[in-house]
mmCIF file of C-alpha atoms (C1' of nucleotides) in Angstrom:
data_model
loop_
_atom_site.group_PDB
_atom_site.id
_atom_site.type_symbol
_atom_site.label_atom_id
_atom_site.label_comp_id
_atom_site.label_asym_id
_atom_site.label_seq_id
_atom_site.Cartn_x
_atom_site.Cartn_y
_atom_site.Cartn_z
ATOM 1 C CA UNK A 8 -52.520 6.720 -28.615
ATOM 2 C CA UNK A 9 -51.756 9.277 -25.984
ATOM 3 C CA UNK A 10 -51.527 6.535 -23.422
ATOM 4 C CA UNK A 11 -48.159 7.371 -21.965
ATOM 5 C CA UNK A 12 -48.550 9.839 -19.114
ATOM 6 C CA UNK A 13 -48.215 13.501 -19.967
ATOM 7 C CA UNK A 14 -44.875 14.383 -18.489
ATOM 8 C CA UNK A 15 -43.111 11.177 -19.393
ATOM 9 C CA UNK A 16 -40.462 11.361 -22.076
ATOM 10 C CA UNK A 17 -38.674 8.013 -21.775
ATOM 11 C CA UNK A 18 -39.773 4.991 -23.786
ATOM 12 C CA UNK A 19 -42.606 2.926 -22.408
ATOM 13 C CA UNK A 20 -41.093 -0.467 -21.492
ATOM 14 C CA UNK A 21 -44.270 -2.310 -22.312
ATOM 15 C CA UNK A 22 -44.472 -0.649 -25.681
ATOM 16 C CA UNK A 23 -40.873 -1.644 -26.328
ATOM 17 C CA UNK A 24 -41.621 -5.248 -25.457
ATOM 18 C CA UNK A 25 -44.636 -5.251 -27.724
ATOM 19 C CA UNK A 26 -42.554 -3.768 -30.520
ATOM 20 C CA UNK A 27 -39.860 -6.400 -30.170
ATOM 21 C CA UNK A 28 -42.419 -9.143 -30.433
ATOM 22 C CA UNK A 29 -43.957 -7.574 -33.498
ATOM 23 C CA UNK A 30 -40.561 -7.313 -35.095
ATOM 24 C CA UNK A 31 -39.585 -10.870 -34.194
ATOM 25 C CA UNK A 32 -42.813 -12.209 -35.590
ATOM 26 C CA UNK A 33 -42.455 -10.241 -38.797
ATOM 27 C CA UNK A 34 -38.886 -11.349 -39.389
ATOM 28 C CA UNK A 35 -39.817 -14.926 -38.623
ATOM 29 C CA UNK A 36 -42.310 -15.009 -41.484
ATOM 30 C CA UNK A 37 -39.850 -13.162 -43.708
ATOM 31 C CA UNK A 38 -41.896 -10.071 -44.397
ATOM 32 C CA UNK A 39 -40.476 -6.594 -44.929
ATOM 33 C CA UNK A 40 -41.684 -3.509 -43.099
ATOM 34 C CA UNK A 41 -43.023 -2.255 -46.400
ATOM 35 C CA UNK A 42 -45.206 -5.311 -46.921
ATOM 36 C CA UNK A 43 -46.482 -5.048 -43.376
ATOM 37 C CA UNK A 44 -47.172 -1.370 -43.962
ATOM 38 C CA UNK A 45 -49.167 -2.145 -47.108
ATOM 39 C CA UNK A 46 -51.149 -4.722 -45.207
ATOM 40 C CA UNK A 47 -51.963 -2.235 -42.455
ATOM 41 C CA UNK A 48 -52.444 0.702 -44.823
ATOM 42 C CA UNK A 49 -49.867 2.797 -42.988
ATOM 43 C CA UNK A 50 -46.492 4.270 -43.905
ATOM 44 C CA UNK A 51 -43.514 2.053 -43.526
ATOM 45 C CA UNK A 52 -42.042 4.458 -41.013
ATOM 46 C CA UNK A 53 -45.014 3.681 -38.804
ATOM 47 C CA UNK A 54 -44.023 0.021 -38.726
ATOM 48 C CA UNK A 55 -40.450 0.946 -37.918
ATOM 49 C CA UNK A 56 -41.508 3.150 -35.039
ATOM 50 C CA UNK A 57 -44.070 0.684 -33.745
ATOM 51 C CA UNK A 58 -41.376 -1.962 -33.572
ATOM 52 C CA UNK A 59 -39.128 0.436 -31.696
ATOM 53 C CA UNK A 60 -41.858 1.214 -29.188
ATOM 54 C CA UNK A 61 -41.809 4.854 -30.249
ATOM 55 C CA UNK A 62 -45.345 4.732 -31.514
ATOM 56 C CA UNK A 63 -48.552 3.263 -30.259
ATOM 57 C CA UNK A 64 -50.094 0.182 -31.797
ATOM 58 C CA UNK A 65 -53.833 0.132 -32.282
ATOM 59 C CA UNK A 66 -55.769 -2.896 -31.085
ATOM 60 C CA UNK A 67 -57.146 -3.456 -34.567
ATOM 61 C CA UNK A 68 -53.715 -2.953 -36.069
ATOM 62 C CA UNK A 69 -52.392 -5.664 -33.819
ATOM 63 C CA UNK A 70 -55.216 -7.957 -34.836
ATOM 64 C CA UNK A 71 -54.440 -7.351 -38.487
ATOM 65 C CA UNK A 72 -50.764 -8.061 -37.910
ATOM 66 C CA UNK A 73 -51.716 -11.209 -36.048
ATOM 67 C CA UNK A 74 -53.205 -12.507 -39.284
ATOM 68 C CA UNK A 75 -50.240 -11.461 -41.387
ATOM 69 C CA UNK A 76 -47.696 -12.845 -38.955
ATOM 70 C CA UNK A 77 -49.733 -15.945 -38.179
ATOM 71 C CA UNK A 78 -49.787 -15.556 -34.428
ATOM 72 C CA UNK A 79 -52.556 -14.963 -31.881
ATOM 73 C CA UNK A 80 -52.686 -11.447 -30.477
ATOM 74 C CA UNK A 81 -52.059 -12.940 -27.062
ATOM 75 C CA UNK A 82 -48.580 -13.780 -28.261
ATOM 76 C CA UNK A 83 -47.866 -10.102 -28.894
ATOM 77 C CA UNK A 84 -49.316 -8.919 -25.608
ATOM 78 C CA UNK A 85 -47.575 -11.665 -23.684
ATOM 79 C CA UNK A 86 -50.753 -12.854 -22.042
ATOM 80 C CA UNK A 87 -50.753 -16.197 -20.385
ATOM 81 C CA UNK A 88 -52.868 -18.354 -22.618
ATOM 82 C CA UNK A 89 -54.409 -20.018 -19.574
ATOM 83 C CA UNK A 90 -58.154 -19.656 -19.387
ATOM 84 C CA UNK A 91 -58.358 -19.213 -15.608
ATOM 85 C CA UNK A 92 -61.740 -20.879 -15.181
ATOM 86 C CA UNK A 93 -62.473 -22.315 -11.739
ATOM 87 C CA UNK A 94 -63.526 -25.939 -11.787
ATOM 88 C CA UNK A 95 -67.007 -25.275 -10.449
ATOM 89 C CA UNK A 96 -67.599 -22.878 -13.313
ATOM 90 C CA UNK A 97 -66.456 -25.478 -15.779
ATOM 91 C CA UNK A 98 -68.738 -28.023 -14.174
ATOM 92 C CA UNK A 99 -71.705 -25.724 -14.513
ATOM 93 C CA UNK A 100 -70.892 -25.044 -18.132
ATOM 94 C CA UNK A 101 -70.861 -28.765 -18.830
ATOM 95 C CA UNK A 102 -74.088 -29.370 -16.948
ATOM 96 C CA UNK A 103 -75.792 -26.531 -18.727
ATOM 97 C CA UNK A 104 -74.907 -28.059 -22.050
ATOM 98 C CA UNK A 105 -77.067 -31.059 -21.180
ATOM 99 C CA UNK A 106 -80.162 -29.078 -20.338
ATOM 100 C CA UNK A 107 -83.119 -28.330 -22.551
ATOM 101 C CA UNK A 108 -83.603 -24.833 -23.821
ATOM 102 C CA UNK A 109 -86.378 -24.238 -21.311
ATOM 103 C CA UNK A 110 -84.268 -25.413 -18.421
ATOM 104 C CA UNK A 111 -81.448 -23.226 -19.569
ATOM 105 C CA UNK A 112 -83.803 -20.292 -19.416
ATOM 106 C CA UNK A 113 -84.811 -21.190 -15.891
ATOM 107 C CA UNK A 114 -81.227 -21.559 -14.867
ATOM 108 C CA UNK A 115 -80.275 -18.287 -16.496
ATOM 109 C CA UNK A 116 -83.055 -16.513 -14.625
ATOM 110 C CA UNK A 117 -81.884 -18.003 -11.382
ATOM 111 C CA UNK A 118 -78.302 -17.008 -12.120
ATOM 112 C CA UNK A 119 -79.434 -13.493 -12.900
ATOM 113 C CA UNK A 120 -81.318 -13.413 -9.623
ATOM 114 C CA UNK A 121 -78.230 -14.500 -7.702
ATOM 115 C CA UNK A 122 -76.159 -11.895 -9.471
ATOM 116 C CA UNK A 123 -78.510 -9.014 -8.689
ATOM 117 C CA UNK A 124 -78.858 -10.243 -5.110
ATOM 118 C CA UNK A 125 -75.122 -10.158 -4.567
ATOM 119 C CA UNK A 126 -75.011 -6.675 -6.073
ATOM 120 C CA UNK A 127 -77.605 -5.482 -3.569
ATOM 121 C CA UNK A 128 -75.601 -6.980 -0.732
ATOM 122 C CA UNK A 129 -72.479 -5.228 -1.924
ATOM 123 C CA UNK A 130 -74.123 -1.829 -2.323
ATOM 124 C CA UNK A 131 -76.168 -1.891 0.765
ATOM 125 C CA UNK B 29 -55.055 6.328 -34.205
ATOM 126 C CA UNK B 30 -55.552 7.601 -37.703
ATOM 127 C CA UNK B 31 -56.180 4.131 -39.032
ATOM 128 C CA UNK B 32 -59.335 4.881 -40.955
ATOM 129 C CA UNK B 33 -58.607 6.126 -44.467
ATOM 130 C CA UNK B 34 -58.335 9.863 -44.932
ATOM 131 C CA UNK B 35 -61.606 10.749 -46.592
ATOM 132 C CA UNK B 36 -63.813 8.394 -44.622
ATOM 133 C CA UNK B 37 -66.190 9.909 -42.117
ATOM 134 C CA UNK B 38 -68.460 6.991 -41.207
ATOM 135 C CA UNK B 39 -67.772 4.765 -38.230
ATOM 136 C CA UNK B 40 -65.366 1.896 -38.656
ATOM 137 C CA UNK B 41 -67.472 -1.283 -38.346
ATOM 138 C CA UNK B 42 -64.640 -3.227 -36.807
ATOM 139 C CA UNK B 43 -64.039 -0.530 -34.248
ATOM 140 C CA UNK B 44 -67.732 -0.605 -33.423
ATOM 141 C CA UNK B 45 -67.642 -4.366 -32.913
ATOM 142 C CA UNK B 46 -64.604 -4.048 -30.687
ATOM 143 C CA UNK B 47 -66.303 -1.332 -28.693
ATOM 144 C CA UNK B 48 -69.411 -3.430 -28.177
ATOM 145 C CA UNK B 49 -67.334 -6.275 -26.837
ATOM 146 C CA UNK B 50 -65.483 -3.992 -24.485
ATOM 147 C CA UNK B 51 -68.761 -2.624 -23.233
ATOM 148 C CA UNK B 52 -70.319 -6.058 -22.831
ATOM 149 C CA UNK B 53 -67.326 -7.319 -20.936
ATOM 150 C CA UNK B 54 -67.298 -4.305 -18.657
ATOM 151 C CA UNK B 55 -70.982 -4.624 -17.862
ATOM 152 C CA UNK B 56 -70.626 -8.335 -17.165
ATOM 153 C CA UNK B 57 -68.098 -7.686 -14.452
ATOM 154 C CA UNK B 58 -70.263 -4.858 -13.133
ATOM 155 C CA UNK B 59 -67.727 -2.078 -13.497
ATOM 156 C CA UNK B 60 -68.549 1.541 -14.290
ATOM 157 C CA UNK B 61 -66.885 3.526 -17.049
ATOM 158 C CA UNK B 62 -65.266 5.648 -14.382
ATOM 159 C CA UNK B 63 -63.622 2.664 -12.718
ATOM 160 C CA UNK B 64 -62.383 1.428 -16.060
ATOM 161 C CA UNK B 65 -61.073 4.906 -16.807
ATOM 162 C CA UNK B 66 -59.159 4.999 -13.529
ATOM 163 C CA UNK B 67 -57.666 1.630 -14.325
ATOM 164 C CA UNK B 68 -56.517 2.811 -17.747
ATOM 165 C CA UNK B 69 -55.518 6.269 -16.567
ATOM 166 C CA UNK B 70 -57.745 7.959 -19.111
ATOM 167 C CA UNK B 71 -60.809 10.182 -18.879
ATOM 168 C CA UNK B 72 -64.147 8.479 -18.550
ATOM 169 C CA UNK B 73 -65.251 10.040 -21.813
ATOM 170 C CA UNK B 74 -62.491 8.062 -23.481
ATOM 171 C CA UNK B 75 -64.075 4.823 -22.301
ATOM 172 C CA UNK B 76 -67.452 5.973 -23.527
ATOM 173 C CA UNK B 77 -66.093 6.792 -26.971
ATOM 174 C CA UNK B 78 -64.010 3.644 -27.213
ATOM 175 C CA UNK B 79 -67.106 1.584 -26.535
ATOM 176 C CA UNK B 80 -68.953 3.497 -29.217
ATOM 177 C CA UNK B 81 -66.197 2.874 -31.737
ATOM 178 C CA UNK B 82 -65.604 6.605 -32.044
ATOM 179 C CA UNK B 83 -62.104 6.345 -30.688
ATOM 180 C CA UNK B 84 -59.205 4.016 -31.230
ATOM 181 C CA UNK B 85 -58.176 1.481 -28.645
ATOM 182 C CA UNK B 86 -54.497 0.994 -28.049
ATOM 183 C CA UNK B 87 -53.132 -2.543 -28.001
ATOM 184 C CA UNK B 88 -51.759 -2.012 -24.520
ATOM 185 C CA UNK B 89 -55.019 -0.437 -23.415
ATOM 186 C CA UNK B 90 -56.845 -3.514 -24.584
ATOM 187 C CA UNK B 91 -54.407 -5.729 -22.703
ATOM 188 C CA UNK B 92 -54.988 -3.708 -19.549
ATOM 189 C CA UNK B 93 -58.745 -3.959 -19.952
ATOM 190 C CA UNK B 94 -58.371 -7.692 -20.508
ATOM 191 C CA UNK B 95 -57.045 -7.956 -16.973
ATOM 192 C CA UNK B 96 -59.743 -5.749 -15.499
ATOM 193 C CA UNK B 97 -62.531 -7.497 -17.368
ATOM 194 C CA UNK B 98 -61.067 -10.947 -16.890
ATOM 195 C CA UNK B 99 -61.035 -11.937 -20.531
ATOM 196 C CA UNK B 100 -58.267 -12.752 -22.981
ATOM 197 C CA UNK B 101 -57.617 -10.058 -25.562
ATOM 198 C CA UNK B 102 -58.563 -12.575 -28.216
ATOM 199 C CA UNK B 103 -62.101 -12.333 -26.944
ATOM 200 C CA UNK B 104 -62.179 -8.610 -27.717
ATOM 201 C CA UNK B 105 -60.670 -9.005 -31.142
ATOM 202 C CA UNK B 106 -62.991 -11.877 -31.972
ATOM 203 C CA UNK B 107 -60.210 -14.346 -32.565
ATOM 204 C CA UNK B 108 -61.604 -17.010 -30.281
ATOM 205 C CA UNK B 109 -64.596 -18.207 -32.275
ATOM 206 C CA UNK B 110 -63.190 -21.695 -31.892
ATOM 207 C CA UNK B 111 -65.397 -22.770 -29.027
ATOM 208 C CA UNK B 112 -68.751 -22.943 -30.799
ATOM 209 C CA UNK B 113 -70.743 -22.865 -27.588
ATOM 210 C CA UNK B 114 -74.436 -21.971 -27.883
ATOM 211 C CA UNK B 115 -74.898 -18.383 -26.884
ATOM 212 C CA UNK B 116 -77.143 -19.082 -23.889
ATOM 213 C CA UNK B 117 -74.586 -21.534 -22.531
ATOM 214 C CA UNK B 118 -71.838 -18.987 -23.003
ATOM 215 C CA UNK B 119 -73.937 -16.383 -21.261
ATOM 216 C CA UNK B 120 -74.491 -18.651 -18.305
ATOM 217 C CA UNK B 121 -70.837 -19.447 -18.069
ATOM 218 C CA UNK B 122 -70.015 -15.757 -17.992
ATOM 219 C CA UNK B 123 -72.695 -14.972 -15.451
ATOM 220 C CA UNK B 124 -71.515 -17.786 -13.268
ATOM 221 C CA UNK B 125 -68.080 -16.241 -13.222
ATOM 222 C CA UNK B 126 -69.584 -13.258 -11.422
ATOM 223 C CA UNK B 127 -71.109 -15.237 -8.620
ATOM 224 C CA UNK B 128 -69.682 -15.947 -5.222
ATOM 225 C CA UNK B 129 -68.638 -19.469 -4.372
ATOM 226 C CA UNK B 130 -71.785 -19.951 -2.333
ATOM 227 C CA UNK B 131 -74.014 -18.756 -5.125
ATOM 228 C CA UNK B 132 -72.231 -21.013 -7.558
ATOM 229 C CA UNK B 133 -73.049 -23.881 -5.287
ATOM 230 C CA UNK B 134 -76.681 -22.886 -5.220
ATOM 231 C CA UNK B 135 -76.752 -22.580 -8.959
ATOM 232 C CA UNK B 136 -74.991 -25.911 -9.402
ATOM 233 C CA UNK B 137 -77.566 -27.574 -7.156
ATOM 234 C CA UNK B 138 -80.361 -26.075 -9.154
ATOM 235 C CA UNK B 139 -78.747 -27.157 -12.407
ATOM 236 C CA UNK B 140 -78.387 -30.664 -11.018
ATOM 237 C CA UNK B 141 -82.043 -30.626 -10.061
ATOM 238 C CA UNK B 142 -83.086 -29.585 -13.543
ATOM 239 C CA UNK B 143 -80.938 -32.282 -15.053
ATOM 240 C CA UNK B 144 -82.344 -35.049 -12.906
ATOM 241 C CA UNK B 145 -85.876 -33.783 -13.485
ATOM 242 C CA UNK B 146 -85.517 -34.007 -17.233
ATOM 243 C CA UNK B 147 -84.124 -37.531 -16.859
ATOM 244 C CA UNK B 148 -87.141 -38.582 -14.860
ATOM 245 C CA UNK B 149 -89.430 -37.175 -17.497
ATOM 246 C CA UNK B 150 -87.626 -39.092 -20.185
ATOM 247 C CA UNK B 151 -87.667 -42.368 -18.290
ATOM 248 C CA UNK B 152 -91.253 -42.098 -17.135
ATOM 249 C "C1'" DC C 23 -16.034 0.588 -53.915
ATOM 250 C "C1'" DC C 24 -20.865 0.925 -55.600
ATOM 251 C "C1'" DC C 25 -25.451 -0.641 -55.827
ATOM 252 C "C1'" DC C 26 -29.677 -1.861 -53.806
ATOM 253 C "C1'" DG C 27 -32.924 -3.501 -50.662
ATOM 254 C "C1'" DT C 28 -34.159 -2.611 -46.094
ATOM 255 C "C1'" DT C 29 -34.614 -0.077 -42.067
ATOM 256 C "C1'" DG C 30 -34.029 4.123 -38.881
ATOM 257 C "C1'" DT C 31 -35.032 8.977 -38.239
ATOM 258 C "C1'" DC C 32 -36.352 13.782 -38.961
ATOM 259 C "C1'" DT C 33 -39.879 17.896 -39.883
ATOM 260 C "C1'" DG C 34 -44.051 20.296 -41.013
ATOM 261 C "C1'" DT C 35 -48.873 19.194 -41.515
ATOM 262 C "C1'" DT C 36 -52.997 16.674 -40.430
ATOM 263 C "C1'" DT C 37 -55.693 13.928 -37.334
ATOM 264 C "C1'" DT C 38 -56.719 12.176 -32.923
ATOM 265 C "C1'" DT C 39 -56.926 12.461 -28.122
ATOM 266 C "C1'" DC C 40 -57.170 15.043 -23.950
ATOM 267 C "C1'" DA C 41 -59.459 17.765 -20.488
ATOM 268 C "C1'" DG C 42 -63.332 19.325 -18.741
ATOM 269 C "C1'" DA C 43 -67.833 20.723 -18.883
ATOM 270 C "C1'" DC C 44 -72.579 20.230 -20.190
ATOM 271 C "C1'" DA C 45 -76.476 17.231 -21.521
ATOM 272 C "C1'" DT C 46 -79.160 13.030 -21.476
ATOM 273 C "C1'" DG C 47 -80.986 8.892 -19.541
ATOM 274 C "C1'" DT C 48 -82.411 5.818 -15.955
ATOM 275 C "C1'" DG C 49 -83.791 4.177 -11.630
ATOM 276 C "C1'" DC C 50 -85.276 5.253 -7.125
ATOM 277 C "C1'" DT C 51 -88.027 7.627 -3.523
ATOM 278 C "C1'" DA C 52 -90.897 10.945 -1.465
ATOM 279 C "C1'" DT D 14 -95.351 13.110 -10.765
ATOM 280 C "C1'" DA D 15 -91.307 15.724 -9.336
ATOM 281 C "C1'" DG D 16 -86.835 15.629 -7.479
ATOM 282 C "C1'" DC D 17 -82.541 13.530 -6.914
ATOM 283 C "C1'" DA D 18 -78.323 10.619 -7.674
ATOM 284 C "C1'" DC D 19 -75.588 8.065 -10.544
ATOM 285 C "C1'" DA D 20 -74.020 6.419 -14.955
ATOM 286 C "C1'" DT D 21 -73.318 7.482 -19.524
ATOM 287 C "C1'" DG D 22 -73.284 10.276 -23.978
ATOM 288 C "C1'" DT D 23 -71.499 14.359 -26.347
ATOM 289 C "C1'" DC D 24 -69.326 18.814 -27.374
ATOM 290 C "C1'" DT D 25 -65.107 22.252 -27.829
ATOM 291 C "C1'" DG D 26 -60.507 24.400 -27.595
ATOM 292 C "C1'" DA D 27 -55.851 22.762 -26.282
ATOM 293 C "C1'" DA D 28 -52.349 19.352 -26.521
ATOM 294 C "C1'" DA D 29 -50.295 15.197 -28.259
ATOM 295 C "C1'" DA D 30 -49.688 11.683 -31.616
ATOM 296 C "C1'" DA D 31 -49.724 9.912 -36.272
ATOM 297 C "C1'" DC D 32 -49.214 10.982 -41.031
ATOM 298 C "C1'" DA D 33 -46.649 12.026 -45.275
ATOM 299 C "C1'" DG D 34 -42.595 12.217 -47.340
ATOM 300 C "C1'" DA D 35 -37.824 12.647 -47.648
ATOM 301 C "C1'" DC D 36 -33.150 11.656 -46.385
ATOM 302 C "C1'" DA D 37 -29.538 8.944 -43.899
ATOM 303 C "C1'" DA D 38 -27.532 4.680 -42.467
ATOM 304 C "C1'" DC D 39 -26.774 -0.169 -42.296
ATOM 305 C "C1'" DG D 40 -25.563 -4.583 -44.696
ATOM 306 C "C1'" DG D 41 -24.853 -7.956 -48.184
ATOM 307 C "C1'" DG D 42 -23.437 -8.995 -53.209
ATOM 308 C "C1'" DG D 43 -21.453 -7.984 -57.421
#
DNA sequence: CCCCGTTGTCTGTTTTTCAGACATGTGCTA
DNA sequence: TAGCACATGTCTGAAAAACAGACAACGGGG
């Protein structure tokens, strides 16, 4: 995790937010830093520093903590849980579900064609 | 990211899976490694190695890529296996997301055609 | 006050990542 | 086929981050 820019000493605000959430979640389920550390196979000090935003958190570490703390990773990252799927996309997905396997193949080919065509238009 | 145990040289299977998903997602939105690298403020080689599972992915990096690739982080971690959609349907849904509104209309029309055709075949 | 469980912080060592270049692969065009 | 352009894979010394372990500090009971 050398994500924070080179000449930047101050704490990364986003990392601090992430750490707070990790800490909140841990305390909510009543787990000590040591137990969390054992779960993650890291030193306890690592947990302490992660929660303070002084140390990076690996994506897989976060996933593992998500299990231990019983929360989705999106809760830690603060993502909006909304799926953001336009209605026409949803409609297509539903329609596709009704089709036979052959027809799905045809449709997929056509979709692929449209996709490559739009690429060509963009590039040229 | 020294998450993998000390005396373990082989690739971390979970990291490899994560990398594959990152790569798939990037390719679906038609972005190059270089563009992704610019977005993350890392070298392109970092993207290459992340996708190969040879390099750790920070939690905040993953969140940033989630925005760029238009997926929830849970998709990268593999948390969202709840949907149970057949793979070809899922693929179509993803491809559709790439298309312009016009192309979606075309595709929807074609899907509708296929659906009605199969109905006719059933009834006759 | 003292104990004890828990958490915060420090330092030298180890591991990972960076930075940049070089190498490979793939598609296109003459 | 050769040549080229673009995207991606991979290597190496330098720099940064994480580890490992210890010590300090906080806080609640006895």
